[in-house]
Coordinates of C-alpha atoms in Angstrom, one line a residue:
Chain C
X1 CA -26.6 24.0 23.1
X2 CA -25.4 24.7 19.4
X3 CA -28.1 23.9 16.6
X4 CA -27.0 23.2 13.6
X5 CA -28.7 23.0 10.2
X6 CA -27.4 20.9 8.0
X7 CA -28.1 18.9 4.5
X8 CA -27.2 16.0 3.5
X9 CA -26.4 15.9 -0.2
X10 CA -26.6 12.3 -1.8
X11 CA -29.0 9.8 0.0
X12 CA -27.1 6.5 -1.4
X13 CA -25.3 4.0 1.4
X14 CA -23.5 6.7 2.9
X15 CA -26.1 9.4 3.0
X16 CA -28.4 6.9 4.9
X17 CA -25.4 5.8 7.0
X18 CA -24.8 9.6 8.4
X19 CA -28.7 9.7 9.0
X20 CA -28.7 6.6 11.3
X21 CA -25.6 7.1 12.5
X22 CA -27.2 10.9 13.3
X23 CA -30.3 9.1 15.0
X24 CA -28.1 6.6 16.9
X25 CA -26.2 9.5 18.6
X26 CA -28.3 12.0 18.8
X27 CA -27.9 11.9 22.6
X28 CA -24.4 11.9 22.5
X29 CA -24.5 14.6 20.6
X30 CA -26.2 16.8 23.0
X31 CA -23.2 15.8 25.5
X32 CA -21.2 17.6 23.6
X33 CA -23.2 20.7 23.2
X34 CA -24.5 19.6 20.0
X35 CA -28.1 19.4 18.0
X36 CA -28.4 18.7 14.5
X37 CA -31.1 19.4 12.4
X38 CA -30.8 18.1 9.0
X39 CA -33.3 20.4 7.2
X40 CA -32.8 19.0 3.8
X41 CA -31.6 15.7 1.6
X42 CA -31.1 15.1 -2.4
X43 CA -30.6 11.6 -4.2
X44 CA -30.2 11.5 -7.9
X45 CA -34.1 12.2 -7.9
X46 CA -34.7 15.7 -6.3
X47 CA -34.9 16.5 -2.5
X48 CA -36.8 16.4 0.2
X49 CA -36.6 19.9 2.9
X50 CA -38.2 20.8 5.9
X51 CA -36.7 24.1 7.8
X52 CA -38.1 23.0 11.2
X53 CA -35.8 19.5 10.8
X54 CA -36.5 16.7 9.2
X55 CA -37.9 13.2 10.3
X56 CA -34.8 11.2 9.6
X57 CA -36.3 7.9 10.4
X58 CA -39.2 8.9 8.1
X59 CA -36.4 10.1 5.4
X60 CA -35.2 6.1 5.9
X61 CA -38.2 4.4 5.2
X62 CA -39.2 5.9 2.5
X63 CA -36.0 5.7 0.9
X64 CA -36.3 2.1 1.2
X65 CA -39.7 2.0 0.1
X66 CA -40.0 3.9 -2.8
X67 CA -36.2 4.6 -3.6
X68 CA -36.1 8.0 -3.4
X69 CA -36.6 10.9 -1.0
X70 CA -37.9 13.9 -4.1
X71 CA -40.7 15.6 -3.2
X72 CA -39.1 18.8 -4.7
X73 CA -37.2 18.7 -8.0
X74 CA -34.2 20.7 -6.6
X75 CA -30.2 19.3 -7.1
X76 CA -27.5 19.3 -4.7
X77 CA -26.4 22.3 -6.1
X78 CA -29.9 24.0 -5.4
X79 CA -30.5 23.4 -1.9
X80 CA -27.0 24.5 -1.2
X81 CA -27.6 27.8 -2.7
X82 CA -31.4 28.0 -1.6
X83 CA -32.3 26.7 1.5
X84 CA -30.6 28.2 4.7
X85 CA -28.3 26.1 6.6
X86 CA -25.0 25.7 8.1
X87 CA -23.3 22.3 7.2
X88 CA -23.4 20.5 3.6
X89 CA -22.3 17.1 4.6
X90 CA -21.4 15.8 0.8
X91 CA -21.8 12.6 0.5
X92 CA -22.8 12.2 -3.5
X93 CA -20.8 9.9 -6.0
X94 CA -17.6 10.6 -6.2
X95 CA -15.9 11.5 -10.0
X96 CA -12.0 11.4 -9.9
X97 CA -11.9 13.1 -13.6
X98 CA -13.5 15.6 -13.1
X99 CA -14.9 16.3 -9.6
X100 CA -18.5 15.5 -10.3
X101 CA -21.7 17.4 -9.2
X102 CA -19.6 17.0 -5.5
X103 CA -17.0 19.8 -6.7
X104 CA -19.2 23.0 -7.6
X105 CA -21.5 21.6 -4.7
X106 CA -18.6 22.7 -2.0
X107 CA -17.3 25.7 -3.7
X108 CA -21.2 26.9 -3.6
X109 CA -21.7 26.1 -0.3
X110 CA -18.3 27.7 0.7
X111 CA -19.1 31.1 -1.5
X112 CA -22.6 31.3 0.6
X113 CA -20.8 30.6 4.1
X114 CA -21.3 27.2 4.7
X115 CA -19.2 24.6 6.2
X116 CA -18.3 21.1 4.8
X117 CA -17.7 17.7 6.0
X118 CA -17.1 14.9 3.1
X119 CA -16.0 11.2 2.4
X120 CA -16.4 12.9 -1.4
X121 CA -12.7 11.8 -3.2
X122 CA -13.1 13.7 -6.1
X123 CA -13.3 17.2 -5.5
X124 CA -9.9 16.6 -3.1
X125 CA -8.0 14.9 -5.5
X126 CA -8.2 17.9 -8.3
X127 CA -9.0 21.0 -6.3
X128 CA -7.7 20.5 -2.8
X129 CA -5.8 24.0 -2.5
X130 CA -8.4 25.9 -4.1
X131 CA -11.4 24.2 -1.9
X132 CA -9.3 25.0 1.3
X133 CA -8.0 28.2 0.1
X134 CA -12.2 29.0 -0.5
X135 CA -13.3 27.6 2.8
X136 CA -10.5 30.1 4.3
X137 CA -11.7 33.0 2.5
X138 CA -15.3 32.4 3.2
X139 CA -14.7 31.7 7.2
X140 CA -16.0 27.8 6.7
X141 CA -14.5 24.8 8.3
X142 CA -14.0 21.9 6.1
X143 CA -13.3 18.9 7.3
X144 CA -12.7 15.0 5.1
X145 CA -11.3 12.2 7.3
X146 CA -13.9 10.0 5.6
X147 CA -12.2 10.4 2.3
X148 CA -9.0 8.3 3.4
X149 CA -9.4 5.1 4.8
X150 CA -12.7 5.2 6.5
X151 CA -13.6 4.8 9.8
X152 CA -9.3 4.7 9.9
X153 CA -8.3 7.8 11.5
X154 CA -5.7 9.7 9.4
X155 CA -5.6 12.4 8.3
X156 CA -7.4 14.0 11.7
X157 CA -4.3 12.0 13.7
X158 CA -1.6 13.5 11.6
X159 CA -2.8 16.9 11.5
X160 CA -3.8 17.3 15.5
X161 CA -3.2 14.1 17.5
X162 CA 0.4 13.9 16.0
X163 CA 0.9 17.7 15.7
X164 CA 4.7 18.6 16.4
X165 CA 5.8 15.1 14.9
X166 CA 7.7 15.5 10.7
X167 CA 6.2 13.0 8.8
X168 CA 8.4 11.4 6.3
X169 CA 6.4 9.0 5.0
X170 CA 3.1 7.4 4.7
X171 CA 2.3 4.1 3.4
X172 CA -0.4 2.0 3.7
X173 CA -3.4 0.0 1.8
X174 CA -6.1 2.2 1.2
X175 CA -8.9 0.5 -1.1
X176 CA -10.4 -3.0 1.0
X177 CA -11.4 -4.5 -2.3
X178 CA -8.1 -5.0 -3.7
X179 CA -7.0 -6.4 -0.2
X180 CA -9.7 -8.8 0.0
X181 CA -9.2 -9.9 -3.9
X182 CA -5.2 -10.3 -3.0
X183 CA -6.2 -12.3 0.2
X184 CA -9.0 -14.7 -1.3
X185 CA -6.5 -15.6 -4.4
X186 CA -4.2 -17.1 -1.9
X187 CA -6.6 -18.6 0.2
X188 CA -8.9 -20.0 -2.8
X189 CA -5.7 -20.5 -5.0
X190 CA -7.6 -18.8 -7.7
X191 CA -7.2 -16.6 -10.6
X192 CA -7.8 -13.0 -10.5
X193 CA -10.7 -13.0 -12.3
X194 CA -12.2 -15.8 -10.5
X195 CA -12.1 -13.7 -7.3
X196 CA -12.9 -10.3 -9.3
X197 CA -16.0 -12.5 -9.7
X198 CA -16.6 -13.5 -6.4
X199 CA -15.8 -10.1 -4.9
X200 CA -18.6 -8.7 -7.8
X201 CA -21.2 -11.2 -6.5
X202 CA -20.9 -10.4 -3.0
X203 CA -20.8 -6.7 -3.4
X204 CA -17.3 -6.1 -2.5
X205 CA -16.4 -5.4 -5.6
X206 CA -18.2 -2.6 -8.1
X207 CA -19.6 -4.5 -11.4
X208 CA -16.7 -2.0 -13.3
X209 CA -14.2 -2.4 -10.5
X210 CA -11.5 -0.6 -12.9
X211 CA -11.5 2.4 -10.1
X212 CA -10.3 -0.5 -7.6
X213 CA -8.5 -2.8 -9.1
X214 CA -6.3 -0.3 -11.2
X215 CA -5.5 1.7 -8.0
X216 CA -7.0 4.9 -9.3
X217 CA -9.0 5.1 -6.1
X218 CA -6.3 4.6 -3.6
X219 CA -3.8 6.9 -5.7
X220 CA -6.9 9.5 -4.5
X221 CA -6.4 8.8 -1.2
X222 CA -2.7 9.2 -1.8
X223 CA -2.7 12.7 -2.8
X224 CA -5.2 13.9 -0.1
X225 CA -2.8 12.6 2.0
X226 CA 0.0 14.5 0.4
X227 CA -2.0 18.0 0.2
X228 CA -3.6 17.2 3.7
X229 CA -0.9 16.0 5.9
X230 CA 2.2 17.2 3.7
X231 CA 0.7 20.6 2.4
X232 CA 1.6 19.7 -1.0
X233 CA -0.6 20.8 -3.9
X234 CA -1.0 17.0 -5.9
X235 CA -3.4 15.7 -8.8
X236 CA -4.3 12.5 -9.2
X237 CA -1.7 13.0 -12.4
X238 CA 1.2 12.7 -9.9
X239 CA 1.3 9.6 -8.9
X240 CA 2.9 6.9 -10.4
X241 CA 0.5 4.2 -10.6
X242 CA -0.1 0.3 -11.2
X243 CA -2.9 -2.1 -10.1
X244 CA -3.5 -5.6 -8.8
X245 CA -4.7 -6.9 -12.9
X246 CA -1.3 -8.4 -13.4
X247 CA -1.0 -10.4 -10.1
X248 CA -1.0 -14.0 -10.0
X249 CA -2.0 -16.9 -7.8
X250 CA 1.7 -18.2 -8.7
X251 CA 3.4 -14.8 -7.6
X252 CA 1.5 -14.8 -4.3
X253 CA 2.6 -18.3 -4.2
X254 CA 5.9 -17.2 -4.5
X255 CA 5.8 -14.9 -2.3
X256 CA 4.3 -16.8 0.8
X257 CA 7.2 -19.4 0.0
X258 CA 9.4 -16.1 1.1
X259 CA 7.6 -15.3 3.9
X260 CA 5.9 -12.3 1.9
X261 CA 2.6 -11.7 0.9
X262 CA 1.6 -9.0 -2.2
X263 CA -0.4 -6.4 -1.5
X264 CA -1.4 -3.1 -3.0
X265 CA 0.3 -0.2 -1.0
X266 CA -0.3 3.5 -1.5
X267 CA 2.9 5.8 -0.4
X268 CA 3.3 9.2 0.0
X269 CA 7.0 10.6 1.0
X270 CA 7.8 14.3 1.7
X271 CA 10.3 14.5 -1.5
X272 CA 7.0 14.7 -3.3
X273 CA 6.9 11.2 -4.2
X274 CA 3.8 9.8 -4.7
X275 CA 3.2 5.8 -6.0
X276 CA 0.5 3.3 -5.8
X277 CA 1.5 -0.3 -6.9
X278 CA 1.6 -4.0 -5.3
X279 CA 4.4 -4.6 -3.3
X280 CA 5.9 -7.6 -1.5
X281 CA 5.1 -7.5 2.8
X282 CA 6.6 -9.9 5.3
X283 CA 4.0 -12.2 6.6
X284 CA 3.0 -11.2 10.6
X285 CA 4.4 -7.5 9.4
X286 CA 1.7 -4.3 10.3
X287 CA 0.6 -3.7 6.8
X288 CA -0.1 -7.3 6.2
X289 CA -3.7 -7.2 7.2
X290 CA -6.6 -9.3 5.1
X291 CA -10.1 -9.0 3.9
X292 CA -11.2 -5.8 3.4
X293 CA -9.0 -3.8 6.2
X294 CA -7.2 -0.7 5.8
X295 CA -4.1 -0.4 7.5
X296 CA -1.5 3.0 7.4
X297 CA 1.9 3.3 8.7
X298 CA 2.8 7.0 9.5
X299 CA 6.9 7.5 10.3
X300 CA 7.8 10.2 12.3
X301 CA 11.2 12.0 13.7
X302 CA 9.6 11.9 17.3
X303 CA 7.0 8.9 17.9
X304 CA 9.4 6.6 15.2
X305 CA 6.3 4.5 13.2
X306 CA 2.7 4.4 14.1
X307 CA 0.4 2.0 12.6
X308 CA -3.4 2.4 12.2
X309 CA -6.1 -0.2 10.9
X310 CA -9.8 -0.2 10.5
X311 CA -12.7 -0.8 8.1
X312 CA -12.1 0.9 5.0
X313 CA -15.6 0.9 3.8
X314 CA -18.9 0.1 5.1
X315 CA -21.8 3.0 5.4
X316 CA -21.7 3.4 9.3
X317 CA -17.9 2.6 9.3
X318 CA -17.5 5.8 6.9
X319 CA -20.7 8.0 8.6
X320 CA -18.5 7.8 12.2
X321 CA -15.8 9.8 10.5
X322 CA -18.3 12.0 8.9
X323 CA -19.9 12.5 12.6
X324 CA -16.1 12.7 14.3
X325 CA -15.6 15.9 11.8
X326 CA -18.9 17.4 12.6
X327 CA -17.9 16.5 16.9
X328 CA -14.5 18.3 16.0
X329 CA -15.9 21.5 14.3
X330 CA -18.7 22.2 17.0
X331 CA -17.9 20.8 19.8
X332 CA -18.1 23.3 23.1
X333 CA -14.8 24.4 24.7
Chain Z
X1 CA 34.4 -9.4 11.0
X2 CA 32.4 -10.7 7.9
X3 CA 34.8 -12.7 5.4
X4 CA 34.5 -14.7 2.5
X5 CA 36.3 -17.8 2.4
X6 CA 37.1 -19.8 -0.8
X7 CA 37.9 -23.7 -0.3
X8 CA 38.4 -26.2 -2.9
X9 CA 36.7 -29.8 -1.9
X10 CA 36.8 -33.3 -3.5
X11 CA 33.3 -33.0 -5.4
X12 CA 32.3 -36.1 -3.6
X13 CA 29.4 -36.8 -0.8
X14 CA 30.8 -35.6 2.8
X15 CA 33.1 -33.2 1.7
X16 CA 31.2 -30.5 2.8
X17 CA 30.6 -31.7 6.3
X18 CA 34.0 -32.5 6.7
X19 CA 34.8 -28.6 5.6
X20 CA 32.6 -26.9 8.2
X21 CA 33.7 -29.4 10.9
X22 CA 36.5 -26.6 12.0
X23 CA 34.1 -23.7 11.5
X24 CA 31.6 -25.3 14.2
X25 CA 34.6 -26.5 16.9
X26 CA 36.3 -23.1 16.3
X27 CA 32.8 -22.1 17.1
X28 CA 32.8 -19.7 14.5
X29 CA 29.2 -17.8 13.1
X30 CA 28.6 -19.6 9.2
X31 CA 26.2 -17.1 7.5
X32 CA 25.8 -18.7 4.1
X33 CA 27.3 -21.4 1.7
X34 CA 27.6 -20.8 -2.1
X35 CA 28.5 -23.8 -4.0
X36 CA 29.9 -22.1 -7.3
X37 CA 28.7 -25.2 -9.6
X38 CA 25.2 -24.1 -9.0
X39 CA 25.3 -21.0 -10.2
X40 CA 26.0 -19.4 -13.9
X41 CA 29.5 -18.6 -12.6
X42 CA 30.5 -22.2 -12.4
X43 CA 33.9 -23.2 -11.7
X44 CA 34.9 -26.6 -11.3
X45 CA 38.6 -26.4 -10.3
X46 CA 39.5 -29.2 -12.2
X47 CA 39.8 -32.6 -12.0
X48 CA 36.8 -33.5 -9.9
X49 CA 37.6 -30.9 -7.6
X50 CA 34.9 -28.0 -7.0
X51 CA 34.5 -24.4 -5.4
X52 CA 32.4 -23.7 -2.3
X53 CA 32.5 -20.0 -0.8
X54 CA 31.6 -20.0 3.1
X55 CA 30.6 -16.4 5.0
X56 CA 31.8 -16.5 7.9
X57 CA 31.9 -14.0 11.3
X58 CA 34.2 -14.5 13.2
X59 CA 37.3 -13.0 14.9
X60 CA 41.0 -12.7 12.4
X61 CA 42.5 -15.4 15.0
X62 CA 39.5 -18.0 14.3
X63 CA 39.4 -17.4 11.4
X64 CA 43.5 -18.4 10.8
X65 CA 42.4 -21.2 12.8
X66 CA 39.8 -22.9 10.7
X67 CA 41.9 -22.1 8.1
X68 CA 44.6 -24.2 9.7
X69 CA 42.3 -26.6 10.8
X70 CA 40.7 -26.8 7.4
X71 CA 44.5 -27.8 5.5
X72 CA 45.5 -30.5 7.7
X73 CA 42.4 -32.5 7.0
X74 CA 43.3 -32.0 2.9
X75 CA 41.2 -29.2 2.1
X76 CA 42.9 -26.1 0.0
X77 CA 41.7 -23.1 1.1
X78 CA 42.2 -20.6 -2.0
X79 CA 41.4 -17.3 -0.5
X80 CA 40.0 -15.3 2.3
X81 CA 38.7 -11.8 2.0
X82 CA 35.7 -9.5 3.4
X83 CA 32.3 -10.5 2.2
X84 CA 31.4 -9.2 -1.0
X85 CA 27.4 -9.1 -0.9
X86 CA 26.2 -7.5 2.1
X87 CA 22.4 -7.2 1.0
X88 CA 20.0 -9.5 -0.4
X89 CA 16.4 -9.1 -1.7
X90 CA 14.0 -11.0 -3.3
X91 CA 11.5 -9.7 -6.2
X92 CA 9.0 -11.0 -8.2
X93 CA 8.2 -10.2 -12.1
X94 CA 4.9 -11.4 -13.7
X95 CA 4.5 -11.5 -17.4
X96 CA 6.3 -13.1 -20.5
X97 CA 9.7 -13.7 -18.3
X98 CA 11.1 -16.3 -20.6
X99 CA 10.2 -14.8 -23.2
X100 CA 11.5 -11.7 -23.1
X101 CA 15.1 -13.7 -22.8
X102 CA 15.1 -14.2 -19.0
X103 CA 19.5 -14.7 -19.4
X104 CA 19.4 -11.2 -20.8
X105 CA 17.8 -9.9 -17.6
X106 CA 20.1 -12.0 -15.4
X107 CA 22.7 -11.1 -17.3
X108 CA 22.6 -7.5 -17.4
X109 CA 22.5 -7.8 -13.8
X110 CA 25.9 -9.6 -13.3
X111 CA 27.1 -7.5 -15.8
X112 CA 27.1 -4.5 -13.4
X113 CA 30.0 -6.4 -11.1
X114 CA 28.1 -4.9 -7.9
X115 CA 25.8 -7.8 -7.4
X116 CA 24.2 -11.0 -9.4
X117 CA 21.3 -13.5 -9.6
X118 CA 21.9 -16.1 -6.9
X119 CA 18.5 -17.3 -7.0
X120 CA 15.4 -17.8 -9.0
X121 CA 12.7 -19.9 -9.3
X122 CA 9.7 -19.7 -12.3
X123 CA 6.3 -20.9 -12.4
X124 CA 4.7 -21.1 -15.6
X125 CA 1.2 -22.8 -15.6
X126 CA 0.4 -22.5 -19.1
X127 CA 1.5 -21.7 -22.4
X128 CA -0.4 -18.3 -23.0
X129 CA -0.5 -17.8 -19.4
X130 CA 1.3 -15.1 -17.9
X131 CA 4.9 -16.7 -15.6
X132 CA 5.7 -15.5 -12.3
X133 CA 9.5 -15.2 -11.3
X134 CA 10.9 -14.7 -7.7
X135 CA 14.8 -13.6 -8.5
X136 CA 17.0 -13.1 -5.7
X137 CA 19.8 -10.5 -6.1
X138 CA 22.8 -10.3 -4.0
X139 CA 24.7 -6.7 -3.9
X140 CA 27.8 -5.4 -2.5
X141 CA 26.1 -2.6 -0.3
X142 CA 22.9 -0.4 0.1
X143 CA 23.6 2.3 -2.5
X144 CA 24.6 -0.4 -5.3
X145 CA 21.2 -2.5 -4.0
X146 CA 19.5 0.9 -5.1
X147 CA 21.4 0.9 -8.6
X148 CA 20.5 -2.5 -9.5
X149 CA 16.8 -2.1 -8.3
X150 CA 17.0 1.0 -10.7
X151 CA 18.1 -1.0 -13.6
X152 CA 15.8 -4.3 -12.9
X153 CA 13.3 -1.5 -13.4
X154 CA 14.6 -0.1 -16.4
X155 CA 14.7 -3.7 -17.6
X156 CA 11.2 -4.9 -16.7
X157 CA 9.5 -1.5 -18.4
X158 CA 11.6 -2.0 -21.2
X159 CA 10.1 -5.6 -21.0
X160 CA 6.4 -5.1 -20.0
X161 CA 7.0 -7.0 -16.9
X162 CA 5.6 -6.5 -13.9
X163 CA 8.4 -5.7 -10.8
X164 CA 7.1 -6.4 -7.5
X165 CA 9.3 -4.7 -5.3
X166 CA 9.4 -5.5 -1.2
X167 CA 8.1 -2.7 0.9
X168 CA 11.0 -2.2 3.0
X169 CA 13.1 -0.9 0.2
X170 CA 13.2 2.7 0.4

């Protein structure tokens, strides 16, 4: 049996997600040869650490009861340099500008030997060569199918399960809010900004969805893509980008008229072409999924085109790719 | 083989259906019907006469066939040759279409003499309101498809339009 200390770093929806989803499969786990001890969490408050493992049912409920987990006032950034551990699973809000606190928290825990599994966007889409190029150096795995897609298997299929395949292209629709506001304004035969609204009230939808609805979100997933799968080295800067603001109820009308619905498709191609903007799919066509799917189409020399959907969001849906990546780096042979 | 054939028919009701009479008993494959008075290219042939363009597959004996066929029942046929447009796609743009001088945009497009507007239809729900076009372009090939997407981009940044462009085009 392998122990493995890890932290968790950001205790919002998908912090608590990787701890339940942690609790749920703890006996699974041990199938596989695997124990882990989560001996420390942050939120936005502080952080909570206990060497011997922490009670992560415990860590839950008081989360819910008083909001945070501080009982120490250490950062992210200080329980990865402090407190002795093996895995920083960085899960704190992501920043696409800049990187955020999630950036210098995986080149710290790289530098002091740690390994890193992420659905953290931010860091990937500035710094990708020089995180991987660190985690090399240092001997650390790092691992970040939860940053495309969610609980959609990607980038983890390209790279292994596909390995031996070339990839020319990779298209598909990346952010589930912009598919479910494209799909209601059909349905509803609304205005955008009467199903912005809607998609606000019930959550689906941030209450500044600009990082949604003007694509900058999925044109992150499109350059992880493109440095993960392609081995380029991409910045969000690349890609040539346009939103869903501009799309009406009587283009999609259109559209269906034509057998075509709109929808907002991220592409990557190995000329180095990178572009997020709405495009025009055939009706009963594999990327013409609704709601809040996600849905990729990979084409390859050898298998021709393979399709994958699955939730895009969701805080379990995104902690079973965070727990796939922590199977995949210490698993038993 | 794909071919174009130009007839000439009375413009009167019937005259169609009498046209395509030898195409079906000749059992020939009709792809698509272009009646030329439709379209900005229009060309009534005069005197009450008008210009319909039928795409036709079928093998060079048939087709001499229907062309006999087509003559002894009155109608002229005024040319046969290989099908010009071989691809078709259908975009939409969102924004001020009409006002931005939507017959400049078509225009510019037949201008290139590798494909034109064939279709189009606009819905505009209110004055201020943004209108939503679907435009269907015909083009001679694959590569001039590519050169006319090219320029209807060109056109639509120069515009401020949005161009929403179908996912299989590569």
């Amino acid at each position: 049996m392998k122990t493995v200390k890890a932290s968790i770093i950001g205790f919002g929806s998908i912090g608590q997600g990787v701890a339940r989803v942690l609790l749920m499969k703890k006996e699974d786990l041990k199938k596989e040869g695997i124990e882990i001890k989560v001996v420390a969490i942050t939120d936005s408050k502080g952080a909570v650490i206990d060497e011997n493992g922490l009670d992560l049912e415990k860590c839950l409920a008081v989360k819910a009861e008083k909001g945070t987990i501080a009982e120490k006032a250490m950062t992210g950034i200080d329980v990865v340099n402090q407190v002795e551990h093996d895995l920083v699973i960085e899960v704190s809000p992501t920043d696409v500008i800049t990187g955020g606190a999630g950036l210098l928290n995986m080149q710290a825990a790289f530098e002091n030997g740690r390994s890193v599994v992420t659905s953290n966007k931010g860091p990937l889409t500035l710094k990708f060569k020089e995180l991987n190029e660190t985690a090399e150096k240092n001997g650390c795995a790092f691992r970040y199918e939860a940053t495309v897609g969610g609980a959609m298997p990607i980038i983890n299929l390209t790279k292994e399960v596909m390995a031996g395949n070339e990839i020319s292209s990779i298209k598909g629709i990346f952010n589930g809010t912009c598919n479910y506001i494209l799909t209601r304004m059909l349905e509803e035969k609304s205005t955008y900004s009467e199903i912005l609204t809607e998609a606000v009230d019930l959550g689906i939808a941030e209450t500044d969805p600009t990082y949604d609805v003007e694509g900058i979100d999925t044109a992150g997933k499109v350059v992880i893509l493109a440095n993960a799968v392609f081995g380029m080295n991409k910045t969000i800067n690349d890609v040539d980008r346009t939103g869903i603001t501009q799309i009406t109820y009587e283009a999609l009308e259109m559209s269906a008229k034509n057998g075509k619905t709109i929808k907002l498709i991220g592409e990557v191609r190995k000329d180095g072409t990178l572009t997020v903007s709405p495009r025009l799919v055939p009706i009963g066509h594999p990327l013409s999924v609704s709601g809040t799917l996600n849905v990729a189409s990979i084409q390859t020399d050898l298998a021709g085109e393979i399709t994958v959907t699955g939730k895009g969001a969701g805080s379990i849906e995104t902690a079973s790719a965070i727990l796939s990546d922590i199977i995949s780096i210490y698993k038993q042979d | 083989m794909k071919v174009t054939m130009d007839i000439e028919l009375r413009d009167e009701p019937g005259q169609l259906i009498l046209a395509l009479e030898p195409v079906s008993r000749n059992k020939a494959n009709l792809i698509s019907v272009f009646h030329y008075h439709k379209t900005n290219n229009a060309t009534k042939t005069g005197s009450g006469k008008v210009q319909v363009q039928l795409v036709l597959d079928a093998k060079s004996p048939v087709i001499a066939k229907i062309k006999d066929d087509m003559e002894k029942t009155g109608i002229r046929v005024l040319r046969i040759g290989e099908e010009k447009y071989r691809e078709t796609i259908t975009v939409i743009m969102i924004g001020h279409v009409v006002n931005t001088d939507i017959r400049d945009t078509i225009s510019r497009i037949d201008e290139t003499g590798i494909a034109e507007v064939t279709d189009m239809s606009l819905s505009m729900p209110e004055i201020d309101e943004p209108t939503s076009a679907a435009i269907t372009i015909n083009a001679v090939g694959k590569d001039e498809l590519k050169k006319v997407v090219a320029l209807l981009k060109e056109i639509t940044k120069e515009k401020d339009l949005l161009l929403v462009l179908p996912i299989e085009l590569e």
